[in-house]
Tab-separated table of C-alpha atoms and ligand atoms in Angstrom:
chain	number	residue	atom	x	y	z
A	8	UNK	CA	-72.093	80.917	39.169
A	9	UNK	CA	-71.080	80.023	35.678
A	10	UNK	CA	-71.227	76.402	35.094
A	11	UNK	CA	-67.593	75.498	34.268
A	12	UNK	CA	-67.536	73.024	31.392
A	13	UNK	CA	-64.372	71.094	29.847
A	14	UNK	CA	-64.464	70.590	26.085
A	15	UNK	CA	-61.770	67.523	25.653
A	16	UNK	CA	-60.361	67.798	21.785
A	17	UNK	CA	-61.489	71.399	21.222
A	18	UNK	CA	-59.268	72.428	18.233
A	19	UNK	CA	-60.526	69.053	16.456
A	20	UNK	CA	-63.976	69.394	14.223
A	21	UNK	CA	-66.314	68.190	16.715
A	22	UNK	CA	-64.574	69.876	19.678
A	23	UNK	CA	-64.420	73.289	18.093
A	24	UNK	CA	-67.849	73.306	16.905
A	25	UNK	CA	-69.032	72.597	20.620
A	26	UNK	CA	-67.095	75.492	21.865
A	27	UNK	CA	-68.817	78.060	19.687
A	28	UNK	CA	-71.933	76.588	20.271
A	29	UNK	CA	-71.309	76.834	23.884
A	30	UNK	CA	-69.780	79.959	23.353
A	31	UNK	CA	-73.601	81.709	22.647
A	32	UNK	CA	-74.444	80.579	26.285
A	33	UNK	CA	-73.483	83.487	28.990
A	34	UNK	CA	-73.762	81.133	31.965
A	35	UNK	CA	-70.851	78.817	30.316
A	36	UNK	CA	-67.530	78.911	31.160
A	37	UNK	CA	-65.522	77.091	28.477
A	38	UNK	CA	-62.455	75.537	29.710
A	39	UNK	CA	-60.007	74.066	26.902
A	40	UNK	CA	-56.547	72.606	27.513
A	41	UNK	CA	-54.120	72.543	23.970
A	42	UNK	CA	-52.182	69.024	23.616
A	43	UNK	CA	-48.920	70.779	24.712
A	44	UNK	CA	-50.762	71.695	27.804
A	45	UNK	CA	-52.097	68.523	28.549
A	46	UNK	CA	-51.262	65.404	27.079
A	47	UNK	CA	-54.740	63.113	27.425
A	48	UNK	CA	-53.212	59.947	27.196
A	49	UNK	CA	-51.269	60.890	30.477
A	50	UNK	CA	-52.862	59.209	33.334
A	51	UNK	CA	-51.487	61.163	35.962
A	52	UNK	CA	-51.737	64.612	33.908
A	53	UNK	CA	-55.435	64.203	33.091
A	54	UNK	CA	-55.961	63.546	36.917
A	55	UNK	CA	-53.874	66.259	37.993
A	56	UNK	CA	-56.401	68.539	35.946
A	57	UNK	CA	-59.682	67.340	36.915
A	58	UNK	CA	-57.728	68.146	40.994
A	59	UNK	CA	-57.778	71.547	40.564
A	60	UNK	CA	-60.118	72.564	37.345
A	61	UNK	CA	-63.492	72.508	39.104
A	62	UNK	CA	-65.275	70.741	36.270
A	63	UNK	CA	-69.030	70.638	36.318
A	64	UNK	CA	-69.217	69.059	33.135
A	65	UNK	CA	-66.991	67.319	30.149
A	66	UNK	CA	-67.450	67.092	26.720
A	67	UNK	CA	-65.546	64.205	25.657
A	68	UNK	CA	-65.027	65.122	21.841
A	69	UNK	CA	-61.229	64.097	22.213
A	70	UNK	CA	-60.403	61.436	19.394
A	71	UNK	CA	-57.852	59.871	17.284
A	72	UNK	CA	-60.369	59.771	13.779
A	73	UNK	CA	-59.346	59.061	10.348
A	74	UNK	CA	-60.801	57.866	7.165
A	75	UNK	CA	-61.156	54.242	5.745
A	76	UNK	CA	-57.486	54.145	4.718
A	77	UNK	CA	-55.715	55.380	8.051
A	78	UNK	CA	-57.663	53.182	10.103
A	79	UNK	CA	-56.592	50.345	8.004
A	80	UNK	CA	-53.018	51.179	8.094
A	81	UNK	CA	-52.894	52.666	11.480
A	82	UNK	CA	-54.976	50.046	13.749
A	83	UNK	CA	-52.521	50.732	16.640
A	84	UNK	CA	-52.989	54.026	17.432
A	85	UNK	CA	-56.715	54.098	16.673
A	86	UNK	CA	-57.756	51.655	19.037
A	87	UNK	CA	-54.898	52.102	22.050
A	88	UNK	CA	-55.117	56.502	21.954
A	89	UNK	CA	-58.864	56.046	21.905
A	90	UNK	CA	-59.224	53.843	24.513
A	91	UNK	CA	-56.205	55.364	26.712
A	92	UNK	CA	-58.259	59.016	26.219
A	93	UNK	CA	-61.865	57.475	27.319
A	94	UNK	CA	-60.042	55.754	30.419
A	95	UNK	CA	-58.584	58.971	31.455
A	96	UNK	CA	-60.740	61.635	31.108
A	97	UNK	CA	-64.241	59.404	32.247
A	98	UNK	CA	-62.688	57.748	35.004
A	99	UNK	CA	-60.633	61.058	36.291
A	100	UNK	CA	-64.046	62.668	35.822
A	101	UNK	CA	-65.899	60.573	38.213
A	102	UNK	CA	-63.185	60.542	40.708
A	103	UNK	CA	-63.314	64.393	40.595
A	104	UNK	CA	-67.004	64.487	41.364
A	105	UNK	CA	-67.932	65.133	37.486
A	106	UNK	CA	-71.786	64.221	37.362
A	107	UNK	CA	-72.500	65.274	33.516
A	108	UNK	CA	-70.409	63.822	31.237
A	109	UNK	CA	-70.972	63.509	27.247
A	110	UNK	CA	-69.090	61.281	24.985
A	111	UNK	CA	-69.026	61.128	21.730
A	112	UNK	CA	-68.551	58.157	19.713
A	113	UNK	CA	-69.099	56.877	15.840
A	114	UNK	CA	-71.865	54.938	13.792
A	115	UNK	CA	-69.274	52.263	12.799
A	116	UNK	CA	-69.702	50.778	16.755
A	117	UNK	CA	-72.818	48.829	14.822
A	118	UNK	CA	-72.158	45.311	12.978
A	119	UNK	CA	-71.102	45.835	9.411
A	120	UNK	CA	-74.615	44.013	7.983
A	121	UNK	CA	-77.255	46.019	10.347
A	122	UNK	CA	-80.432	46.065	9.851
A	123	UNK	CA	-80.487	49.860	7.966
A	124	UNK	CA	-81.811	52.278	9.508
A	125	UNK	CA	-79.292	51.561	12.727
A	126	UNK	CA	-81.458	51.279	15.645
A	127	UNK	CA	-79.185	51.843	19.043
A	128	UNK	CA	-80.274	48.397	20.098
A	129	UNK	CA	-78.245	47.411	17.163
A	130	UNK	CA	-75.188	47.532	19.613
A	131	UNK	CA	-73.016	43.697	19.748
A	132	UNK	CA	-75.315	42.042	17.495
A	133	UNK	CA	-72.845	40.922	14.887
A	134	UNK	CA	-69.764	41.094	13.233
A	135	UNK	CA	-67.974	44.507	12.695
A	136	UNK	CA	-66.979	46.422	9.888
A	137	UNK	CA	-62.983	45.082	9.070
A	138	UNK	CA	-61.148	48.223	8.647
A	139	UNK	CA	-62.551	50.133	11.666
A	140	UNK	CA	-62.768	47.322	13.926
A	141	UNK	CA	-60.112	48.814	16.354
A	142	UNK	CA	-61.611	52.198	16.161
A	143	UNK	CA	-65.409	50.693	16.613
A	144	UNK	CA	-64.291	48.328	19.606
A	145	UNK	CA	-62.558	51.500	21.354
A	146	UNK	CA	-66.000	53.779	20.927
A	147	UNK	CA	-67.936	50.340	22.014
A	148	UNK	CA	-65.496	50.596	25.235
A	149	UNK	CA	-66.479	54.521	25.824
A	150	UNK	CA	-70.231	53.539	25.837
A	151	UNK	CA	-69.690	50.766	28.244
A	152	UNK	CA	-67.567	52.881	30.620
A	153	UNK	CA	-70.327	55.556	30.964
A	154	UNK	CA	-73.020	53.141	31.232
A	155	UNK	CA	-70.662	51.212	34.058
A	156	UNK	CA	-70.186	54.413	35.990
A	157	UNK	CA	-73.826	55.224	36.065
A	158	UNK	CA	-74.911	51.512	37.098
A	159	UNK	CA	-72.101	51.573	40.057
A	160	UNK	CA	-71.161	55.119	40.704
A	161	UNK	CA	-75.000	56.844	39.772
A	162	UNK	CA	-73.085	59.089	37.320
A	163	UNK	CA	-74.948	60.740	34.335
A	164	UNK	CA	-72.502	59.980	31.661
A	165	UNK	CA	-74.425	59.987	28.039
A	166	UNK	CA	-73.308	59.108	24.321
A	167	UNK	CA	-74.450	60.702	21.462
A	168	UNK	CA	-72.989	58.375	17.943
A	169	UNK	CA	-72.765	60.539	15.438
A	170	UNK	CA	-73.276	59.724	11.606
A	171	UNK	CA	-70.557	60.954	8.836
A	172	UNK	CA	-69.381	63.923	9.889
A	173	UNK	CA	-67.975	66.987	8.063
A	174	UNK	CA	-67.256	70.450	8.331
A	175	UNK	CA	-65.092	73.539	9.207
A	176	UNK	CA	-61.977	72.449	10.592
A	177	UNK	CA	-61.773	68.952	9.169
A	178	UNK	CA	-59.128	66.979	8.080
A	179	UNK	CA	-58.182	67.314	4.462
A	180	UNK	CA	-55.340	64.843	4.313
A	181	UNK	CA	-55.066	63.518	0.667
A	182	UNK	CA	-55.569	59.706	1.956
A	183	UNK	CA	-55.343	59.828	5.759
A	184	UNK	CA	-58.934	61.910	5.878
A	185	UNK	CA	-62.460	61.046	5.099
A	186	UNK	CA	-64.517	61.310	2.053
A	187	UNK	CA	-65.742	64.628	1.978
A	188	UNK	CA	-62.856	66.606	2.990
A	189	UNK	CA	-60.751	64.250	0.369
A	190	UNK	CA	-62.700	64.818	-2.346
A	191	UNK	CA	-63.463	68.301	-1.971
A	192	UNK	CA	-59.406	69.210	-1.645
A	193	UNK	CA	-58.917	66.490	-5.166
A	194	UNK	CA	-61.952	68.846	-6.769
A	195	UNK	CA	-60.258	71.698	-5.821
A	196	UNK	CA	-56.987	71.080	-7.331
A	197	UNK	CA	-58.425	68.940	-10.523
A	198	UNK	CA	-60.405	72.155	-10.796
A	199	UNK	CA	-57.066	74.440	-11.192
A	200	UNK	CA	-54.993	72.171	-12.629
A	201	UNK	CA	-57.983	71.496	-15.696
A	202	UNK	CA	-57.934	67.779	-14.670
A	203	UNK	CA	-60.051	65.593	-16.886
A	204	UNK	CA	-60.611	63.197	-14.306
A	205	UNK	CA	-60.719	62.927	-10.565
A	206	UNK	CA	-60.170	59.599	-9.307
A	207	UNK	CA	-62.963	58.400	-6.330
A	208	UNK	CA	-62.066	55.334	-4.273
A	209	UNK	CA	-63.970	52.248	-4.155
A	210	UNK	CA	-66.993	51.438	-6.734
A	211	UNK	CA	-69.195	54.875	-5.275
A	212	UNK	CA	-72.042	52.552	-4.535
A	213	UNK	CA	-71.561	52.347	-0.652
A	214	UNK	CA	-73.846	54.600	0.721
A	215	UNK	CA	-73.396	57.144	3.664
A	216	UNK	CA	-75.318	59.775	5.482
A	217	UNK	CA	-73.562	62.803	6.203
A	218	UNK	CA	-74.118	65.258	9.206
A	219	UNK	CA	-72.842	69.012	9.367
A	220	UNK	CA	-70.805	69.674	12.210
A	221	UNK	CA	-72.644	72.625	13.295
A	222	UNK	CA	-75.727	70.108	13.727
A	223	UNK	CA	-73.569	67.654	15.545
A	224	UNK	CA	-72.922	69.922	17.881
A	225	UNK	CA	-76.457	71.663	18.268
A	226	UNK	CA	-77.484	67.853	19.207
A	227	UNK	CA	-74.571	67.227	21.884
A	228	UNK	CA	-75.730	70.631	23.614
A	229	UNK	CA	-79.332	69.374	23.261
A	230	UNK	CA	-78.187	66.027	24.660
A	231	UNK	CA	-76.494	66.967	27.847
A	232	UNK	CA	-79.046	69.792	29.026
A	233	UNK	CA	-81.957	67.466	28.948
A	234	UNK	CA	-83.035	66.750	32.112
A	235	UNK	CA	-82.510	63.267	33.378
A	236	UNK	CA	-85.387	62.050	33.375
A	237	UNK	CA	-86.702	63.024	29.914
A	238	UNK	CA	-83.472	61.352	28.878
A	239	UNK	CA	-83.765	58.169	30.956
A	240	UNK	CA	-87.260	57.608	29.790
A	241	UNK	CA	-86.021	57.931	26.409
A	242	UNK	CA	-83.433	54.962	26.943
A	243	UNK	CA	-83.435	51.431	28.203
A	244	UNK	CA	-81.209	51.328	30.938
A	245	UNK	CA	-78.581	49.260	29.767
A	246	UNK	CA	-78.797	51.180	26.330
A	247	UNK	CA	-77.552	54.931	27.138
A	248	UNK	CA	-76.094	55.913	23.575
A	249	UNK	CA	-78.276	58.405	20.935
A	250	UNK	CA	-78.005	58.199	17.356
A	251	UNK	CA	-77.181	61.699	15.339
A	252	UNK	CA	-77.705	62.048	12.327
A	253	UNK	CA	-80.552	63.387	9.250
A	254	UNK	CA	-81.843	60.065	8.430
A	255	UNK	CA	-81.132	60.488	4.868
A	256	UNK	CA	-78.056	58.915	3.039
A	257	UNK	CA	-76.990	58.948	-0.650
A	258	UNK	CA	-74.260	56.995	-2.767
A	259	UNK	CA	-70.767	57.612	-2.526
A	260	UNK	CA	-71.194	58.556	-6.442
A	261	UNK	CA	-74.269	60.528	-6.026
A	262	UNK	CA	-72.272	62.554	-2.965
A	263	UNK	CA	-69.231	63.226	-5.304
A	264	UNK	CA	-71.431	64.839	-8.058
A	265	UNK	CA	-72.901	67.108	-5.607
A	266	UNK	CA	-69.154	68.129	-4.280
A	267	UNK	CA	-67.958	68.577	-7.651
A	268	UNK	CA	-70.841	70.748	-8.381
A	269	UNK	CA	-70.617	72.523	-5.207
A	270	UNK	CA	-66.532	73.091	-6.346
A	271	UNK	CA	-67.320	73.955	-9.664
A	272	UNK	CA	-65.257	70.658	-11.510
A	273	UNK	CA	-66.390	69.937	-14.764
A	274	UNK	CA	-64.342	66.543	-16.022
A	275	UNK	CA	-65.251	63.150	-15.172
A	276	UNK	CA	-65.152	61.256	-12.038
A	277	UNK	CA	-63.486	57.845	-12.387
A	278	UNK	CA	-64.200	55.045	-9.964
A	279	UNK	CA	-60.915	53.205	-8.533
A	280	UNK	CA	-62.460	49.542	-7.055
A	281	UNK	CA	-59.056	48.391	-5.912
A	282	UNK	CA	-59.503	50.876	-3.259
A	283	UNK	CA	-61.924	49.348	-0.496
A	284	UNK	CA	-65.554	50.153	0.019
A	285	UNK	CA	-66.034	49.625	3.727
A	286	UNK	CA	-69.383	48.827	5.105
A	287	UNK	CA	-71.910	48.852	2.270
A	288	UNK	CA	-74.336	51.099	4.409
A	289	UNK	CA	-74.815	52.847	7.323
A	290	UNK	CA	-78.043	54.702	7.788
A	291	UNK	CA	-78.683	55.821	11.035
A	292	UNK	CA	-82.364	55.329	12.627
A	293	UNK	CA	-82.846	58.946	14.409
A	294	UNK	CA	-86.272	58.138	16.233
A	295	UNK	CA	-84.894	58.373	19.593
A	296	UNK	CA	-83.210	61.860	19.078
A	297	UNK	CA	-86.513	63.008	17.079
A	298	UNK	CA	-88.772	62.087	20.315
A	299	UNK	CA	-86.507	64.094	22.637
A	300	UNK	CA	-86.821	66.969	20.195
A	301	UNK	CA	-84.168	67.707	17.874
A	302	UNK	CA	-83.527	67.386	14.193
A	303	UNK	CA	-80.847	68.411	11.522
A	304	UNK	CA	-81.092	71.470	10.004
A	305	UNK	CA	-78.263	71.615	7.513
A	306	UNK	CA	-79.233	69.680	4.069
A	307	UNK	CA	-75.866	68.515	2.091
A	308	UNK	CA	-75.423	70.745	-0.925
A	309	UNK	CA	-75.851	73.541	1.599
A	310	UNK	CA	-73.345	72.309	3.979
A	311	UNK	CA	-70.712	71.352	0.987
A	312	UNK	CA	-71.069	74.902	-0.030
A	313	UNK	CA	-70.149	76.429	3.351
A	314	UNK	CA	-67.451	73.532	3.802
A	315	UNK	CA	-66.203	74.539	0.491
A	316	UNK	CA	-66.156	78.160	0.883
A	317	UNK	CA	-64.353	77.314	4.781
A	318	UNK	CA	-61.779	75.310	2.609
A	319	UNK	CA	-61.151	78.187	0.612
A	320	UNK	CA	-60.421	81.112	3.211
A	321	UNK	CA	-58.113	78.576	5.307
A	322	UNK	CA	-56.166	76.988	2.565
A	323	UNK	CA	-52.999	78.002	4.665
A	324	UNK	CA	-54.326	76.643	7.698
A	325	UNK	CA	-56.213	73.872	7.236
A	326	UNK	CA	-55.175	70.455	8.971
A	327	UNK	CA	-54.325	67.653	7.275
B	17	GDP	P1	-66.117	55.245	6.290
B	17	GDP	O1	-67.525	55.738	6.340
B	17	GDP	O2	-65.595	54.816	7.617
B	17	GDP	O3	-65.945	54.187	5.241
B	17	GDP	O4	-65.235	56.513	5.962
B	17	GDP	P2	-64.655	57.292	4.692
B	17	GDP	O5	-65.199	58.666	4.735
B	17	GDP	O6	-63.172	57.167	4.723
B	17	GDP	O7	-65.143	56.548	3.381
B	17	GDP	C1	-66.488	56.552	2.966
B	17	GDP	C2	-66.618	55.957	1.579
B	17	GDP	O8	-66.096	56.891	0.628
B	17	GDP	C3	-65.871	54.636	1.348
B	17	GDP	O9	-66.677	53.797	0.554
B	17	GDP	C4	-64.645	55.086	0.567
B	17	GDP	O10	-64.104	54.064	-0.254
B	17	GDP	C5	-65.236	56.213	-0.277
B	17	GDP	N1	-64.242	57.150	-0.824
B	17	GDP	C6	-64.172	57.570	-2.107
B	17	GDP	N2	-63.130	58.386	-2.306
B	17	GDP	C7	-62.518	58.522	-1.105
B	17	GDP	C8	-61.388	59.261	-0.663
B	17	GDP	O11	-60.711	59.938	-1.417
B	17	GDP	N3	-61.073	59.188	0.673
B	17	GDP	C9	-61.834	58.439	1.541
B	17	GDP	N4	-61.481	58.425	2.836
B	17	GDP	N5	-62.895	57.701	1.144
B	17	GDP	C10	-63.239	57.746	-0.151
């Protein structure tokens, strides 16, 4: 029998990377339900589904993300769709008899000054990061409920935090998007439109450590078919989440050189500091994921090229 596993969020970046990793597997069955099918933040329709789809296991990669600017201007939906989504799907899970769940949640749960690298025990130590707060607070919530329905319930719900992600299928909204999907579309077009400048936001000394999607979801698939016990020795018990990420972060400006590089722009990059920084850093400590036996494979310049080269065969398509 195949094991029948629901990918939550599959035509987002995380979610559709998961599918074709778990598409290489030939004792999978992937089961994927579009928005119009089934609207996650439906209590009753999320239930409904886990009735009658005979789930073994969930990928929870379903997410309302955006960039430093939409989660400052957007708080609302960020933290009440993200929390509405995790409710659902984990709760309907365990009521369905779901033992293997995985959520996925965001380096920005940690306080804005960690200690760098991020340990996981890092977790409601201190103040969070302003413009995610709502965003961070719902993630922190999606730990806790896995965590609560192992303790009561003897689920095996785990959470992998993922670093700065990026990849095929992102979102390349001029302002509503990250970093590297925003900068790579501005290159683009500053590029064809022989642009002396580029504008980058912020002062390009905050630094972040970026993850290729691909890896990100290699490590989620490594992360949910550990056995249990490997796992559980690997985490305290009231500390279930695993970093992802390389364990290597560079500069805002030093990660805009490479892009333009990678996209072939030749004028100057101009630094706009009325436009906020965020967190100064946010360099993930991968330890924990390195003992139970995985690491990144996908350097940056490599994975900007293959972004880049995604961005140009789907400039009809793309999301944004
Ligand atoms: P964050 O890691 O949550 O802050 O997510 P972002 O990817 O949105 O931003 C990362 C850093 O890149 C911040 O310091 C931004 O100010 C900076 N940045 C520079 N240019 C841009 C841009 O065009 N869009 C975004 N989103 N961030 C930018």
């Amino acid at each position: 029998m195949k094991t029948r596993i629901f990918v939550a969020g599959h035509n987002g970046m995380v979610g559709s990377a998961i599918v074709r990793q778990l598409m290489k597997r030939d004792n999978v069955e992937v089961i994927t339900r579009s928005r119009q099918e089934l609207n996650l933040l439906d209590q009753a329709a999320v239930n409904a589904f886990f009735a009658t789809a005979n789930i073994d296991q969930v990928y929870l990669a379903a997410a309302k993300v955006g960039g430093i600017h939409a989660n400052n201007t957007y708080p609302a939906d960020f933290i009440y769709e993200n929390l509405m989504m995790e409710c659902n799907i984990i709760h309907a899970a365990h009521q369905h008899d779901v033992q293997h769940l995985l959520f996925l949640g965001s380096s920005c749960i940690y306080p804005k000054l960690a200690t760098q690298p991020m340990k996981e025990n890092a977790l409601l130590t201190d103040t969070l990061e302003a413009t995610n707060e709502p965003y961070a607070i719902a993630k922190i919530a999606g730990i806790k409920l896995c965590e609560s329905y192992n303790r009561q319930h003897g689920r095996d719900y785990r959470s992998v935090m993922p670093t700065n992600l990026y990849g095929e299928n992102d979102n390349f909204h001029p302002e509503n998007s990250h970093v590297i999907p925003a900068l790579m579309r501005r290159f683009h077009e500053a590029k064809l439109n022989g642009d002396a400048e580029v504008v980058v936001w912020g002062t390009g000394k905050p630094m972040r450590e970026f993850l290729h999607v691909d890896d990100m979801a290699a490590a989620s698939v490594h992360v949910m078919e550990l056995d249990a016990k490997t796992y559980q020795a690997n985490t305290e018990p009231m500390l279930s989440h695993i970093n992802v990420g390389t364990g290597v972060d560079c500069t805002i400006r030093e990660m805009a050189e490479t892009m333009a590089k990678v996209v072939g722009y030749e004028g100057k990059l101009v630094f706009d500091s009325s436009k906020p920084d965020g967190t100064p850093r946010k360099l993930m400590d991968v330890s924990r994921l390195a003992a139970l036996g995985w690491r990144y494979r996908i350097g940056l310049e490599q994975g900007l090229a293959s972004t880049y080269q995604w961005f140009l065969d789907n400039q009809d398509n793309f999301r944004q």
